[in-house]
Amino acid sequence: MNTGKQQKPVLTGQRFKTRKRDEKEKFEPTVFRDTIVAGLSEANGDLEVVTRFLDVAGSRLDYRRYAETLFDILIAGSMLAPGGTRIDDGDKTKVTNHCVFTAAEDHAAIRNYAQVFNKLIRRYKYLEKAFEEEIKKLLLFLKAFSESEQTKLAMLVGILLANGTLPPAILTSLFSDNVVKEGISASFAVKMFKAWMAERDASAVTSALRKASLDKRLLELFPANKQNVEHFSKYFNEAGLKELSDFLRLQQSLGTRKELQKELQERLSQECPIREIVVYVKGA
């Protein structure tokens, strides 16, 4: 008689499932990049073909996980390192010539690219926030791009602000010291506002700025020693944006008026002599 202990059955299926569940999927942005670059190359600059490719590819590629890589390629042509340098600049097989930065420096051409982003984000709504973060990042990287690339990005941002694909809040990245002190923020803003106002009238633009509480921050586009209404007005007037110059002057005037009203209310509540109040108002 066999008195040895019987072996317990091994639940191989269960063990396999546990191992599968614990296994982490590799993060392979370069594999994703190669697929996107190849697809764009086959499109050969035809943006309708590009749109169809991106629409279909989203059903088999993980856009959610590789959103930053996707937008880097569509705008700059390759993956970007921190600071904005091209990771694959030395290997042309990993870079596409079909992107915003290689498009013609022309409003109509950039507008066509804007439509690619509009359609992509409408199709894959979850990309909306990732796209906002991408643009905010690129605005911080402006120093790494050529003047022509900055111009094209400014036009793209202006058009996307006009059609509502981007919210005005992304413009806070332009107030960063590293792009303000070199005059890049102001230059970029002028080109962006021109593109925005080519799509929408000035009142729509200023209304959007006011709703985003950016109307009082426009002077921050300039270094501290140039943050005054006179410099802003001269700069924007010379760029052909008198509407924004007038808007800022009005905002400053309204701000001064509100401060005056507040001060008067405080003095009246303290029962200051009328003579002191008259002197204060004349001085203001």
GROMACS .gro file of C-alpha atoms in nm:
model
  284
    1MET     CA    1   0.000   0.000   0.000
    2ASN     CA    2   0.136   0.335  -0.098
    3THR     CA    3   0.146   0.557   0.212
    4GLY     CA    4   0.314   0.855   0.034
    5LYS     CA    5   0.129   1.184   0.018
    6GLN     CA    6  -0.067   1.245  -0.297
    7GLN     CA    7   0.042   1.544  -0.505
    8LYS     CA    8  -0.211   1.821  -0.527
    9PRO     CA    9  -0.322   1.912  -0.877
   10VAL     CA   10  -0.148   2.219  -1.020
   11LEU     CA   11  -0.382   2.485  -1.150
   12THR     CA   12  -0.171   2.576  -1.447
   13GLY     CA   13  -0.439   2.789  -1.604
   14GLN     CA   14  -0.475   3.003  -1.295
   15ARG     CA   15  -0.098   3.042  -1.262
   16PHE     CA   16  -0.077   3.154  -1.625
   17LYS     CA   17  -0.348   3.415  -1.575
   18THR     CA   18  -0.176   3.562  -1.272
   19ARG     CA   19   0.152   3.588  -1.460
   20LYS     CA   20  -0.023   3.753  -1.754
   21ARG     CA   21  -0.197   4.002  -1.531
   22ASP     CA   22   0.124   4.102  -1.355
   23GLU     CA   23   0.316   4.144  -1.678
   24LYS     CA   24   0.364   4.513  -1.764
   25GLU     CA   25   0.338   4.624  -2.123
   26LYS     CA   26   0.662   4.773  -2.250
   27PHE     CA   27   0.671   5.145  -2.323
   28GLU     CA   28   0.804   5.163  -2.678
   29PRO     CA   29   0.763   5.515  -2.820
   30THR     CA   30   1.024   5.446  -3.090
   31VAL     CA   31   0.815   5.160  -3.232
   32PHE     CA   32   0.513   5.391  -3.232
   33ARG     CA   33   0.724   5.666  -3.395
   34ASP     CA   34   0.837   5.437  -3.675
   35THR     CA   35   0.476   5.348  -3.759
   36ILE     CA   36   0.361   5.711  -3.765
   37VAL     CA   37   0.661   5.832  -3.968
   38ALA     CA   38   0.609   5.551  -4.222
   39GLY     CA   39   0.239   5.635  -4.255
   40LEU     CA   40   0.309   6.004  -4.308
   41SER     CA   41   0.574   5.924  -4.568
   42GLU     CA   42   0.328   5.711  -4.763
   43ALA     CA   43   0.077   5.997  -4.754
   44ASN     CA   44   0.337   6.205  -4.940
   45GLY     CA   45   0.209   6.539  -4.815
   46ASP     CA   46  -0.157   6.479  -4.903
   47LEU     CA   47  -0.334   6.596  -4.586
   48GLU     CA   48  -0.654   6.411  -4.672
   49VAL     CA   49  -0.453   6.089  -4.684
   50VAL     CA   50  -0.280   6.189  -4.359
   51THR     CA   51  -0.617   6.241  -4.193
   52ARG     CA   52  -0.744   5.901  -4.309
   53PHE     CA   53  -0.422   5.732  -4.196
   54LEU     CA   54  -0.443   5.887  -3.848
   55ASP     CA   55  -0.811   5.799  -3.821
   56VAL     CA   56  -0.754   5.432  -3.903
   57ALA     CA   57  -0.426   5.399  -3.711
   58GLY     CA   58  -0.594   5.512  -3.391
   59SER     CA   59  -0.792   5.189  -3.379
   60ARG     CA   60  -0.476   4.977  -3.357
   61LEU     CA   61  -0.218   5.210  -3.205
   62ASP     CA   62  -0.223   5.333  -2.845
   63TYR     CA   63  -0.276   5.705  -2.902
   64ARG     CA   64  -0.358   5.757  -2.537
   65ARG     CA   65  -0.022   5.624  -2.423
   66TYR     CA   66   0.188   5.780  -2.699
   67ALA     CA   67   0.004   6.109  -2.743
   68GLU     CA   68   0.313   6.321  -2.680
   69THR     CA   69   0.512   6.129  -2.940
   70LEU     CA   70   0.226   6.157  -3.189
   71PHE     CA   71   0.196   6.535  -3.154
   72ASP     CA   72   0.574   6.588  -3.152
   73ILE     CA   73   0.592   6.416  -3.491
   74LEU     CA   74   0.289   6.588  -3.643
   75ILE     CA   75   0.421   6.932  -3.546
   76ALA     CA   76   0.802   6.907  -3.536
   77GLY     CA   77   0.857   6.600  -3.755
   78SER     CA   78   1.030   6.391  -3.489
   79MET     CA   79   1.036   6.309  -3.121
   80LEU     CA   80   1.157   6.596  -2.903
   81ALA     CA   81   1.393   6.580  -2.609
   82PRO     CA   82   1.343   6.807  -2.305
   83GLY     CA   83   1.416   7.160  -2.423
   84GLY     CA   84   1.293   7.098  -2.776
   85THR     CA   85   1.592   6.938  -2.950
   86ARG     CA   86   1.515   6.663  -3.203
   87ILE     CA   87   1.602   6.320  -3.070
   88ASP     CA   88   1.640   6.163  -3.414
   89ASP     CA   89   1.774   6.458  -3.610
   90GLY     CA   90   2.075   6.259  -3.727
   91ASP     CA   91   1.869   5.974  -3.872
   92LYS     CA   92   1.642   6.097  -4.150
   93THR     CA   93   1.458   5.762  -4.163
   94LYS     CA   94   1.309   5.845  -3.823
   95VAL     CA   95   1.201   6.197  -3.919
   96THR     CA   96   0.912   6.300  -4.144
   97ASN     CA   97   0.909   6.590  -4.387
   98HIS     CA   98   0.531   6.603  -4.364
   99CYS     CA   99   0.464   6.812  -4.054
  100VAL     CA  100   0.370   7.166  -3.951
  101PHE     CA  101   0.734   7.283  -3.929
  102THR     CA  102   0.802   7.187  -4.290
  103ALA     CA  103   0.478   7.336  -4.426
  104ALA     CA  104   0.472   7.659  -4.623
  105GLU     CA  105   0.482   7.973  -4.407
  106ASP     CA  106   0.136   8.064  -4.525
  107HIS     CA  107  -0.194   8.105  -4.340
  108ALA     CA  108  -0.387   7.880  -4.579
  109ALA     CA  109  -0.124   7.603  -4.557
  110ILE     CA  110  -0.118   7.609  -4.177
  111ARG     CA  111  -0.496   7.625  -4.170
  112ASN     CA  112  -0.503   7.294  -4.360
  113TYR     CA  113  -0.280   7.139  -4.094
  114ALA     CA  114  -0.508   7.280  -3.824
  115GLN     CA  115  -0.790   7.081  -3.982
  116VAL     CA  116  -0.588   6.762  -3.938
  117PHE     CA  117  -0.571   6.826  -3.562
  118ASN     CA  118  -0.939   6.926  -3.548
  119LYS     CA  119  -1.049   6.602  -3.711
  120LEU     CA  120  -0.810   6.385  -3.510
  121ILE     CA  121  -0.925   6.528  -3.177
  122ARG     CA  122  -1.293   6.509  -3.276
  123ARG     CA  123  -1.239   6.142  -3.361
  124TYR     CA  124  -1.037   6.063  -3.047
  125LYS     CA  125  -1.178   6.300  -2.787
  126TYR     CA  126  -0.943   6.172  -2.516
  127LEU     CA  127  -0.653   6.341  -2.702
  128GLU     CA  128  -0.791   6.687  -2.627
  129LYS     CA  129  -0.613   6.736  -2.293
  130ALA     CA  130  -0.291   6.576  -2.419
  131PHE     CA  131  -0.288   6.818  -2.713
  132GLU     CA  132  -0.327   7.117  -2.479
  133GLU     CA  133  -0.032   6.992  -2.273
  134GLU     CA  134   0.171   6.944  -2.591
  135ILE     CA  135   0.116   7.304  -2.705
  136LYS     CA  136   0.199   7.439  -2.358
  137LYS     CA  137   0.522   7.237  -2.370
  138LEU     CA  138   0.613   7.361  -2.719
  139LEU     CA  139   0.562   7.723  -2.610
  140LEU     CA  140   0.821   7.666  -2.339
  141PHE     CA  141   1.057   7.516  -2.600
  142LEU     CA  142   1.034   7.809  -2.845
  143LYS     CA  143   1.404   7.897  -2.813
  144ALA     CA  144   1.495   7.559  -2.967
  145PHE     CA  145   1.299   7.630  -3.287
  146SER     CA  146   1.398   7.845  -3.583
  147GLU     CA  147   1.221   8.175  -3.646
  148SER     CA  148   1.026   8.017  -3.932
  149GLU     CA  149   0.919   7.726  -3.711
  150GLN     CA  150   0.812   7.968  -3.439
  151THR     CA  151   0.606   8.158  -3.696
  152LYS     CA  152   0.430   7.843  -3.818
  153LEU     CA  153   0.357   7.730  -3.462
  154ALA     CA  154   0.221   8.078  -3.380
  155MET     CA  155  -0.010   8.063  -3.682
  156LEU     CA  156  -0.125   7.711  -3.589
  157VAL     CA  157  -0.199   7.814  -3.230
  158GLY     CA  158  -0.386   8.127  -3.345
  159ILE     CA  159  -0.606   7.929  -3.583
  160LEU     CA  160  -0.676   7.656  -3.324
  161LEU     CA  161  -0.765   7.921  -3.064
  162ALA     CA  162  -1.004   8.076  -3.315
  163ASN     CA  163  -1.191   7.752  -3.384
  164GLY     CA  164  -1.200   7.645  -3.019
  165THR     CA  165  -0.972   7.342  -3.045
  166LEU     CA  166  -0.739   7.508  -2.793
  167PRO     CA  167  -0.839   7.714  -2.487
  168PRO     CA  168  -0.674   8.056  -2.429
  169ALA     CA  169  -0.536   7.929  -2.095
  170ILE     CA  170  -0.252   7.753  -2.281
  171LEU     CA  171  -0.102   8.098  -2.346
  172THR     CA  172   0.019   8.120  -1.986
  173SER     CA  173   0.329   7.931  -2.105
  174LEU     CA  174   0.427   8.248  -2.296
  175PHE     CA  175   0.478   8.427  -1.964
  176SER     CA  176   0.772   8.203  -1.872
  177ASP     CA  177   1.094   8.398  -1.813
  178ASN     CA  178   1.303   8.186  -2.049
  179VAL     CA  179   1.098   8.297  -2.352
  180VAL     CA  180   0.999   8.644  -2.229
  181LYS     CA  181   1.347   8.784  -2.163
  182GLU     CA  182   1.469   8.715  -2.518
  183GLY     CA  183   1.172   8.887  -2.678
  184ILE     CA  184   1.039   8.558  -2.815
  185SER     CA  185   0.706   8.574  -2.631
  186ALA     CA  186   0.610   8.914  -2.771
  187SER     CA  187   0.716   8.821  -3.125
  188PHE     CA  188   0.527   8.492  -3.108
  189ALA     CA  189   0.217   8.662  -2.963
  190VAL     CA  190   0.199   8.914  -3.248
  191LYS     CA  191   0.204   8.638  -3.512
  192MET     CA  192  -0.044   8.429  -3.315
  193PHE     CA  193  -0.289   8.719  -3.270
  194LYS     CA  194  -0.270   8.800  -3.640
  195ALA     CA  195  -0.365   8.443  -3.729
  196TRP     CA  196  -0.640   8.443  -3.465
  197MET     CA  197  -0.785   8.769  -3.596
  198ALA     CA  198  -0.769   8.643  -3.954
  199GLU     CA  199  -1.024   8.381  -3.841
  200ARG     CA  200  -1.225   8.586  -3.590
  201ASP     CA  201  -1.286   8.957  -3.536
  202ALA     CA  202  -1.103   9.156  -3.269
  203SER     CA  203  -1.399   9.160  -3.029
  204ALA     CA  204  -1.410   8.777  -3.025
  205VAL     CA  205  -1.038   8.766  -2.948
  206THR     CA  206  -1.053   9.022  -2.667
  207SER     CA  207  -1.363   8.856  -2.523
  208ALA     CA  208  -1.179   8.522  -2.510
  209LEU     CA  209  -0.882   8.687  -2.337
  210ARG     CA  210  -1.110   8.849  -2.082
  211LYS     CA  211  -1.292   8.522  -2.004
  212ALA     CA  212  -0.959   8.348  -1.949
  213SER     CA  213  -0.842   8.635  -1.722
  214LEU     CA  214  -0.553   8.704  -1.958
  215ASP     CA  215  -0.658   9.059  -2.039
  216LYS     CA  216  -0.467   9.196  -1.740
  217ARG     CA  217  -0.156   8.987  -1.809
  218LEU     CA  218  -0.070   9.097  -2.162
  219LEU     CA  219   0.211   9.324  -2.040
  220GLU     CA  220   0.384   9.010  -1.908
  221LEU     CA  221   0.474   8.923  -2.268
  222PHE     CA  222   0.757   9.176  -2.224
  223PRO     CA  223   1.055   9.183  -1.985
  224ALA     CA  224   0.997   9.367  -1.656
  225ASN     CA  225   1.168   9.687  -1.774
  226LYS     CA  226   0.931   9.708  -2.073
  227GLN     CA  227   0.605   9.620  -1.901
  228ASN     CA  228   0.423   9.946  -1.961
  229VAL     CA  229   0.131  10.051  -2.178
  230GLU     CA  230   0.341  10.284  -2.394
  231HIS     CA  231   0.584  10.010  -2.500
  232PHE     CA  232   0.303   9.761  -2.556
  233SER     CA  233   0.106  10.007  -2.769
  234LYS     CA  234   0.407  10.100  -2.983
  235TYR     CA  235   0.503   9.735  -3.039
  236PHE     CA  236   0.153   9.617  -3.128
  237ASN     CA  237   0.066   9.924  -3.334
  238GLU     CA  238   0.376   9.874  -3.547
  239ALA     CA  239   0.272   9.511  -3.598
  240GLY     CA  240  -0.068   9.623  -3.726
  241LEU     CA  241  -0.258   9.517  -3.414
  242LYS     CA  242  -0.401   9.851  -3.304
  243GLU     CA  243  -0.717   9.676  -3.179
  244LEU     CA  244  -0.518   9.497  -2.909
  245SER     CA  245  -0.327   9.813  -2.823
  246ASP     CA  246  -0.656   9.999  -2.773
  247PHE     CA  247  -0.796   9.705  -2.576
  248LEU     CA  248  -0.504   9.710  -2.331
  249ARG     CA  249  -0.534  10.086  -2.282
  250LEU     CA  250  -0.904  10.045  -2.207
  251GLN     CA  251  -0.838   9.763  -1.958
  252GLN     CA  252  -0.576   9.975  -1.784
  253SER     CA  253  -0.815  10.269  -1.771
  254LEU     CA  254  -1.093  10.056  -1.624
  255GLY     CA  255  -0.850   9.914  -1.370
  256THR     CA  256  -0.745  10.262  -1.260
  257ARG     CA  257  -1.109  10.368  -1.234
  258LYS     CA  258  -1.193  10.070  -1.013
  259GLU     CA  259  -0.896  10.143  -0.786
  260LEU     CA  260  -1.011  10.504  -0.757
  261GLN     CA  261  -1.366  10.398  -0.668
  262LYS     CA  262  -1.236  10.157  -0.405
  263GLU     CA  263  -1.014  10.423  -0.249
  264LEU     CA  264  -1.300  10.676  -0.243
  265GLN     CA  265  -1.530  10.425  -0.073
  266GLU     CA  266  -1.267  10.359   0.193
  267ARG     CA  267  -1.210  10.730   0.256
  268LEU     CA  268  -1.583  10.801   0.273
  269SER     CA  269  -1.635  10.512   0.515
  270GLN     CA  270  -1.363  10.664   0.734
  271GLU     CA  271  -1.545  11.000   0.717
  272CYS     CA  272  -1.246  11.184   0.572
  273PRO     CA  273  -1.291  11.559   0.524
  274ILE     CA  274  -1.436  11.648   0.182
  275ARG     CA  275  -1.133  11.871   0.114
  276GLU     CA  276  -0.896  11.571   0.145
  277ILE     CA  277  -1.112  11.365  -0.092
  278VAL     CA  278  -1.119  11.645  -0.352
  279VAL     CA  279  -0.737  11.676  -0.335
  280TYR     CA  280  -0.700  11.298  -0.376
  281VAL     CA  281  -0.931  11.285  -0.681
  282LYS     CA  282  -0.751  11.575  -0.851
  283GLY     CA  283  -0.417  11.405  -0.790
  284ALA     CA  284  -0.544  11.078  -0.939
   0.00000   0.00000   0.00000
